[in-house]
XYZ file of C-alpha atoms in Angstrom:
509
model
C -1.065 54.697 82.516
C -3.774 56.509 80.608
C -3.941 55.781 76.844
C -3.482 58.721 74.492
C -6.679 60.371 73.440
C -5.959 59.677 69.746
C -5.596 55.949 70.336
C -8.972 55.779 72.096
C -10.650 57.652 69.252
C -9.051 55.317 66.705
C -10.302 52.141 68.429
C -13.751 53.597 68.960
C -13.986 54.580 65.303
C -12.906 51.127 64.137
C -15.388 49.443 66.460
C -18.279 51.559 65.221
C -17.350 50.976 61.605
C -17.199 47.194 62.046
C -20.538 47.139 63.854
C -22.194 49.128 61.084
C -20.560 47.048 58.335
C -21.472 43.792 60.053
C -25.080 44.884 60.375
C -25.197 45.971 56.733
C -23.518 42.749 55.639
C -26.083 40.558 57.373
C -28.942 42.755 56.198
C -27.718 42.586 52.597
C -27.488 38.776 52.650
C -30.967 38.391 54.115
C -32.415 40.834 51.591
C -30.783 39.231 48.555
C -31.753 35.687 49.536
C -35.318 36.711 50.377
C -35.774 38.605 47.105
C -34.304 35.744 45.071
C -36.556 33.137 46.692
C -39.692 35.256 46.406
C -38.903 36.236 42.825
C -38.355 32.623 41.755
C -41.069 31.030 43.845
C -43.288 28.870 41.578
C -46.602 30.464 40.815
C -49.790 29.059 42.217
C -50.546 25.693 40.620
C -52.348 26.257 37.328
C -53.544 22.878 36.134
C -55.238 22.022 32.865
C -57.324 18.926 32.181
C -58.280 16.784 29.210
C -60.810 13.944 28.863
C -60.723 11.127 26.301
C -63.305 8.378 25.883
C -61.943 5.182 24.356
C -65.003 3.607 22.696
C -63.682 0.130 21.992
C -65.439 -2.885 20.537
C -66.102 -4.616 23.861
C -66.311 -1.679 26.292
C -65.671 2.035 26.747
C -63.155 3.641 29.119
C -62.974 7.277 30.168
C -59.551 8.789 30.935
C -58.856 12.122 32.622
C -55.429 13.735 32.230
C -53.889 16.779 33.872
C -50.786 18.873 33.284
C -49.253 22.153 34.555
C -50.428 24.924 32.246
C -47.050 26.661 32.319
C -45.387 23.466 31.022
C -47.873 22.623 28.329
C -45.247 21.928 25.686
C -42.758 20.104 27.897
C -42.497 16.343 27.848
C -43.322 14.013 30.711
C -45.663 16.389 32.556
C -49.033 14.967 31.494
C -50.363 12.402 33.930
C -53.494 10.331 34.196
C -55.563 11.255 37.243
C -58.629 9.061 36.775
C -60.001 6.164 34.735
C -63.637 5.081 34.649
C -64.858 1.917 32.957
C -68.288 2.419 31.407
C -70.834 -0.223 32.370
C -72.057 -2.433 29.563
C -70.636 -3.336 26.149
C -69.014 -1.091 23.557
C -71.148 1.576 21.892
C -71.264 -0.401 18.615
C -73.312 -3.067 20.430
C -76.202 -0.595 20.777
C -76.898 -0.448 17.042
C -80.424 -1.825 17.585
C -81.154 0.858 20.205
C -78.767 3.724 19.401
C -80.179 6.052 22.080
C -78.797 3.741 24.764
C -75.235 4.249 23.506
C -75.145 7.820 24.791
C -76.980 7.019 28.005
C -74.424 4.336 28.864
C -71.777 7.035 29.336
C -73.679 8.930 32.067
C -72.076 7.320 35.117
C -68.507 7.993 33.993
C -69.286 11.474 32.717
C -70.814 12.352 36.097
C -67.626 11.042 37.709
C -65.578 13.308 35.439
C -67.570 16.310 36.681
C -66.504 15.416 40.194
C -62.828 15.059 39.295
C -62.301 18.164 37.166
C -62.663 21.372 39.278
C -65.744 23.363 38.354
C -63.729 26.449 37.410
C -61.754 24.362 34.867
C -64.576 22.419 33.245
C -65.468 24.938 30.512
C -61.905 24.903 29.196
C -61.377 21.136 29.504
C -61.380 19.458 26.054
C -63.540 16.342 25.771
C -62.929 13.815 22.997
C -64.436 10.473 22.061
C -62.579 8.155 19.721
C -64.306 5.001 18.517
C -62.159 2.128 17.321
C -62.579 -1.214 15.523
C -66.081 -2.061 16.777
C -67.485 1.095 15.217
C -65.274 0.637 12.142
C -66.943 -2.722 11.572
C -70.432 -1.304 12.137
C -69.716 1.540 9.741
C -68.650 -0.952 7.064
C -71.795 -3.045 7.473
C -74.341 -0.259 8.049
C -73.123 3.358 7.900
C -76.569 4.674 8.822
C -76.662 2.812 12.122
C -73.102 3.879 12.830
C -74.105 7.532 12.387
C -77.084 7.066 14.711
C -74.884 5.631 17.444
C -72.411 8.518 17.152
C -75.281 11.048 17.176
C -76.621 9.517 20.388
C -73.176 9.795 21.947
C -72.741 13.392 20.833
C -76.173 14.463 22.078
C -75.354 13.193 25.558
C -71.791 14.483 25.746
C -72.892 17.974 24.720
C -75.007 18.165 27.895
C -71.895 18.321 30.074
C -70.001 21.542 30.911
C -66.829 20.538 29.082
C -65.281 21.821 25.865
C -66.705 19.048 23.706
C -64.544 18.471 20.639
C -66.590 15.791 18.901
C -66.903 12.023 18.556
C -65.369 10.228 15.607
C -64.274 6.836 14.400
C -60.487 6.772 14.250
C -58.705 4.699 11.641
C -56.626 1.663 12.487
C -53.532 3.539 11.354
C -54.329 6.388 13.757
C -54.923 3.942 16.600
C -51.507 2.383 16.052
C -49.775 5.755 15.723
C -51.359 7.217 18.870
C -50.397 4.125 20.853
C -46.817 4.529 19.669
C -46.852 8.210 20.676
C -48.229 7.347 24.132
C -45.587 4.722 24.871
C -42.665 6.883 23.789
C -44.029 10.068 25.361
C -44.373 8.400 28.753
C -40.877 6.950 28.439
C -39.433 10.350 27.524
C -37.994 8.946 24.297
C -38.830 11.964 22.154
C -36.304 14.072 24.058
C -33.870 11.218 24.672
C -34.634 11.209 28.379
C -33.614 7.825 29.757
C -35.226 8.469 33.170
C -37.996 5.923 32.730
C -35.859 3.163 31.250
C -35.463 1.792 34.769
C -39.052 0.647 34.272
C -37.651 -1.904 31.814
C -34.599 -3.513 33.475
C -31.856 -4.449 31.065
C -33.163 -2.389 28.160
C -30.836 0.433 27.140
C -30.056 2.225 23.928
C -33.326 1.837 22.039
C -34.112 4.980 20.069
C -37.853 4.504 20.415
C -40.088 1.689 21.579
C -42.376 -0.147 19.217
C -46.053 -0.469 20.182
C -48.143 -3.641 20.134
C -51.857 -3.116 20.771
C -54.563 -5.786 20.976
C -58.235 -4.973 21.296
C -61.424 -6.932 20.836
C -61.764 -6.343 17.095
C -58.323 -5.266 15.852
C -54.631 -5.400 16.606
C -51.906 -2.865 15.757
C -48.137 -3.029 15.361
C -46.103 0.198 15.106
C -42.353 0.789 15.176
C -39.481 2.684 13.540
C -37.790 0.265 11.124
C -34.157 0.250 10.146
C -34.832 0.242 6.388
C -37.266 1.970 4.029
C -40.978 1.186 4.186
C -42.021 -0.443 0.902
C -45.769 0.119 1.358
C -46.850 3.800 1.456
C -50.079 2.825 3.214
C -48.054 1.618 6.184
C -45.798 4.658 6.449
C -46.225 7.668 8.719
C -43.915 10.631 9.200
C -43.668 12.532 12.469
C -41.519 15.492 13.477
C -41.481 15.677 17.251
C -39.189 17.764 19.462
C -36.865 18.553 16.592
C -36.443 14.995 15.339
C -38.006 13.197 12.374
C -39.479 9.704 12.649
C -40.483 7.441 9.771
C -42.863 5.010 11.404
C -44.238 1.710 10.146
C -47.759 0.907 11.320
C -50.534 -1.497 10.400
C -53.879 -2.345 11.936
C -55.392 -5.767 11.349
C -59.160 -5.429 11.493
C -60.878 -8.658 12.590
C -57.750 -9.851 14.435
C -58.606 -8.544 17.873
C -59.067 -11.440 20.275
C -62.898 -11.352 20.245
C -63.214 -11.292 16.464
C -60.492 -13.929 16.112
C -62.624 -16.193 18.305
C -65.648 -15.425 16.138
C -63.615 -16.485 13.114
C -62.885 -19.819 14.777
C -66.553 -20.361 15.589
C -67.558 -19.460 12.028
C -65.035 -21.832 10.465
C -65.640 -24.807 12.772
C -69.429 -24.856 13.199
C -71.116 -27.416 10.926
C -74.408 -26.558 9.162
C -76.535 -29.102 11.070
C -74.596 -29.683 14.296
C -75.926 -28.276 17.541
C -72.746 -29.146 19.462
C -69.218 -27.865 18.840
C -66.334 -29.677 20.510
C -63.891 -26.793 20.981
C -60.247 -27.475 21.972
C -59.665 -23.818 22.953
C -61.821 -24.053 26.087
C -61.011 -25.949 29.267
C -62.463 -29.434 29.493
C -65.857 -29.372 31.197
C -66.723 -25.837 30.098
C -69.952 -25.273 28.152
C -71.399 -22.204 26.468
C -74.472 -21.605 24.325
C -73.760 -19.502 21.244
C -76.477 -17.835 19.171
C -75.327 -18.229 15.584
C -78.264 -16.547 13.857
C -76.208 -13.536 12.738
C -72.787 -15.128 12.901
C -71.976 -14.654 9.218
C -73.357 -11.123 8.926
C -70.155 -9.856 10.496
C -67.511 -8.575 8.078
C -64.897 -10.644 9.913
C -66.725 -13.942 9.435
C -68.087 -13.382 5.914
C -65.322 -15.483 4.344
C -66.585 -18.543 6.246
C -70.242 -18.010 5.289
C -72.378 -21.126 5.135
C -76.060 -21.922 5.530
C -76.875 -23.102 9.031
C -79.951 -25.077 9.921
C -79.590 -24.244 13.615
C -79.888 -21.023 15.618
C -78.000 -22.075 18.754
C -74.884 -24.152 19.208
C -73.562 -25.554 22.470
C -69.803 -25.140 22.737
C -68.138 -27.847 24.832
C -64.507 -27.424 25.832
C -62.035 -30.256 25.321
C -58.888 -28.462 26.536
C -56.634 -29.716 23.743
C -53.958 -27.050 23.341
C -52.225 -28.590 20.328
C -55.482 -28.799 18.386
C -56.422 -25.293 19.497
C -53.094 -24.044 18.168
C -53.696 -25.686 14.791
C -57.140 -24.093 14.551
C -55.767 -20.654 15.434
C -52.942 -20.850 12.893
C -55.457 -21.435 10.102
C -56.751 -17.851 10.323
C -53.290 -16.459 9.428
C -52.625 -16.539 5.691
C -48.875 -16.532 5.108
C -48.869 -18.001 1.608
C -48.995 -14.746 -0.384
C -46.616 -11.787 -0.296
C -45.803 -9.295 -3.061
C -43.189 -7.474 -0.947
C -39.722 -8.431 0.236
C -41.244 -9.466 3.544
C -44.773 -9.805 4.998
C -46.420 -10.442 8.325
C -49.621 -12.242 7.243
C -52.517 -11.787 4.816
C -50.081 -10.281 2.293
C -49.348 -7.205 4.444
C -45.858 -5.715 4.211
C -43.838 -5.645 7.426
C -40.152 -4.695 7.709
C -37.795 -6.587 9.980
C -38.606 -6.062 13.649
C -36.455 -3.353 15.170
C -35.818 -2.362 18.785
C -37.811 -2.980 21.929
C -41.601 -3.231 22.114
C -44.254 -2.376 24.646
C -47.299 -4.678 24.382
C -50.439 -3.322 26.039
C -54.247 -3.533 26.240
C -55.387 -7.181 25.879
C -51.777 -8.293 25.356
C -51.069 -7.186 28.915
C -54.327 -8.283 30.549
C -54.107 -11.844 29.241
C -50.395 -12.293 29.859
C -50.673 -10.725 33.289
C -53.373 -13.240 34.254
C -51.136 -16.067 33.049
C -48.248 -14.588 35.089
C -46.197 -13.947 31.961
C -46.003 -10.148 32.235
C -43.452 -9.810 35.041
C -40.985 -7.203 33.768
C -38.388 -7.995 36.431
C -38.517 -11.712 35.706
C -39.459 -12.110 32.019
C -40.250 -15.559 30.663
C -38.848 -17.045 27.493
C -41.070 -17.860 24.529
C -40.842 -21.565 25.330
C -41.801 -20.932 28.948
C -44.786 -18.901 27.777
C -45.935 -21.702 25.468
C -45.650 -24.253 28.251
C -47.614 -22.024 30.646
C -50.484 -21.672 28.171
C -50.413 -25.394 27.417
C -50.723 -26.251 31.095
C -53.555 -23.794 31.623
C -55.522 -25.221 28.694
C -55.213 -28.734 30.100
C -56.752 -27.829 33.461
C -60.378 -28.847 34.156
C -62.859 -25.980 34.096
C -64.147 -26.651 37.598
C -60.615 -26.455 38.982
C -60.027 -23.136 37.213
C -63.312 -21.716 38.525
C -62.447 -22.620 42.110
C -58.995 -21.000 41.882
C -60.287 -17.761 40.327
C -63.747 -17.203 41.823
C -63.662 -13.409 41.389
C -62.758 -13.400 37.687
C -65.650 -12.785 35.311
C -66.592 -16.099 33.693
C -66.466 -14.811 30.112
C -62.845 -13.700 30.497
C -61.816 -16.701 32.567
C -63.235 -19.169 30.059
C -61.353 -17.562 27.163
C -57.848 -17.387 28.649
C -56.872 -20.686 27.036
C -57.867 -19.373 23.606
C -56.536 -15.852 24.259
C -53.145 -17.100 25.447
C -52.812 -19.422 22.458
C -53.929 -16.696 20.069
C -51.552 -14.045 21.461
C -48.509 -16.308 21.209
C -49.499 -17.295 17.670
C -50.074 -13.680 16.628
C -46.716 -12.547 17.994
C -44.679 -15.494 16.725
C -46.366 -16.546 13.489
C -48.151 -13.288 12.645
C -45.567 -10.642 13.507
C -42.446 -12.792 13.373
C -41.050 -12.671 16.909
C -38.793 -15.639 17.675
C -37.073 -17.026 20.762
C -34.421 -14.281 20.508
C -36.526 -11.226 19.680
C -39.153 -12.336 22.208
C -36.916 -10.829 24.902
C -37.519 -7.374 23.405
C -41.241 -7.486 24.290
C -42.437 -6.051 27.590
C -46.094 -6.458 28.515
C -47.157 -3.220 30.180
C -50.395 -2.014 31.748
C -49.255 1.349 33.094
C -46.188 3.554 32.725
C -45.645 6.142 35.444
C -49.271 5.901 36.555
C -50.806 6.304 33.085
C -52.476 3.497 31.140
C -50.579 2.385 28.081
C -52.867 2.857 25.086
C -53.794 5.229 22.288
C -55.870 7.761 24.273
C -53.019 9.863 25.677
C -51.348 10.108 22.270
C -54.707 11.066 20.748
C -55.182 13.930 23.207
C -51.581 15.107 22.866
C -51.971 15.232 19.096
C -55.307 17.050 19.074
C -54.198 19.622 21.656
C -50.887 20.157 19.813
C -48.986 19.497 23.021
C -46.068 17.821 21.259
C -44.272 20.544 19.264
C -42.500 19.792 16.015
C -39.420 21.586 17.312
C -37.787 21.629 20.720
C -39.642 24.010 23.059
C -37.614 26.931 24.465
C -36.038 26.290 27.845
C -34.511 28.491 30.528
C -30.689 28.579 30.580
C -30.661 27.866 34.337
C -32.901 25.917 36.640
C -34.698 27.666 39.481
C -32.175 26.338 42.031
C -29.216 27.273 39.861
C -30.518 30.807 39.419
C -30.949 31.312 43.176
C -27.468 29.947 43.908
C -25.885 32.179 41.278
C -27.687 35.239 42.664
C -26.526 34.532 46.210
C -22.886 33.924 45.263
C -22.792 37.007 43.038
C -24.310 39.146 45.762
C -21.828 37.912 48.361
C -18.932 38.750 46.073
C -20.376 42.220 45.484
C -20.864 42.836 49.198
C -17.331 41.625 49.954
C -15.850 44.023 47.418
C -17.866 46.918 48.839
C -16.779 46.062 52.370
C -13.123 45.999 51.416
C -13.410 49.407 49.769
C -15.333 50.781 52.733
C -12.859 49.451 55.279
C -9.950 50.844 53.345
C -11.503 54.301 53.242
C -12.438 54.231 56.920
C -8.973 53.105 57.885
C -7.366 56.039 56.151
C -9.776 58.517 57.739
C -9.256 57.062 61.211
C -5.500 57.178 60.805
C -5.675 60.803 59.785
C -7.733 61.641 62.884
C -5.267 59.734 65.065
C -2.320 61.656 63.689
C -3.984 64.965 64.318
């Protein structure tokens, strides 16, 4: 039986409407999603760079950092992309031939030219910060110190970077910048706990304290629980909307190299050409030129007239005697404050967790005492150092053939000195020892003062919280898609309703 003409027209009309609506529906979805993705697609990578030279007492390191330009004031985006160790000693060692100080940097500066893209070099800030070695030279002979810095500046200005100058930073600055570096990399300034997994078992610390050990000085910096009695040891920071009252002190002459010089200066006898030294492994020998031993600011207190120019140091590997000798350089008999570390310097009660870096890490890592996942107790650390000191030098040399002899020979002293500094000097005990973590790198960046120095000079850490978008990129896209689908659905319903009425009217007619 043939269908009525009106019925056929009605079905045909409905079919055409649904085809058109379906096509428009699909087209609308594709268009909205495409526009949203294109609109929110991250811009082409725009990277900025910064270079910092750490001119320490024993050597110089060059660090190159990079960060996304569009996130310059966000935390956790700066990362270290290269590190170059300058050949030779620290720049302060070139005081007799200052022109060589600048020339020594050439190899690493040429490497920096290869790392930083050519189109970014002119805008890349270049800094050099000199630490305790140059502080000592400046105290003894300011003129020579200026000549060394001038040599450095003359050479750095030859490179196509935005040279910002070379200067001697204070011990207080060194401690503060190290503290900034540690807490910046851990995301502590914005209470981001994402990196705390780096330190298993450590939760809830507001900020980390910083323990730094170089060749000529050592720094301790942390946020104490109570007021800081000594204004000279107090710093105030306002970072990401929060205020921090920070305790910091730098002990010049208590880096591991200068501490060893103090021991030599105190133990060498005026006429003896041999020094039996308990802080070196038995069987080890070293010739020490003592002509200028007491010209150093750090050894002046032990000044005596020597009738010899060279002394042969012979190791006896006696840890207990070494410990006694080391403890003698810490003066804990005088304190005009409620509490002191040593040499009459105020120090509040230790608070929170600490990251120990630079020579703290290198020495303890060699002695296998820096394992974060399996930390050793203070007593275990003492026993490890005691056993190492008792080993014959020849045995140690055979086991570590690739380690530079100067460093290898001093691990007995360095291990003993570090434990003494932390326990007797700073006041860590068997309980608080667990709060120390010896760290070399955090998230690929070296722990040290250089990153904090660059962040401060480039004003990359704002005093207040930087503005942030209300939604993430993914959240924005999702919201756009859902909203668009709802809009399309509403339009379709209205359209279908209208078409249905029109079709019905045609069918009736």
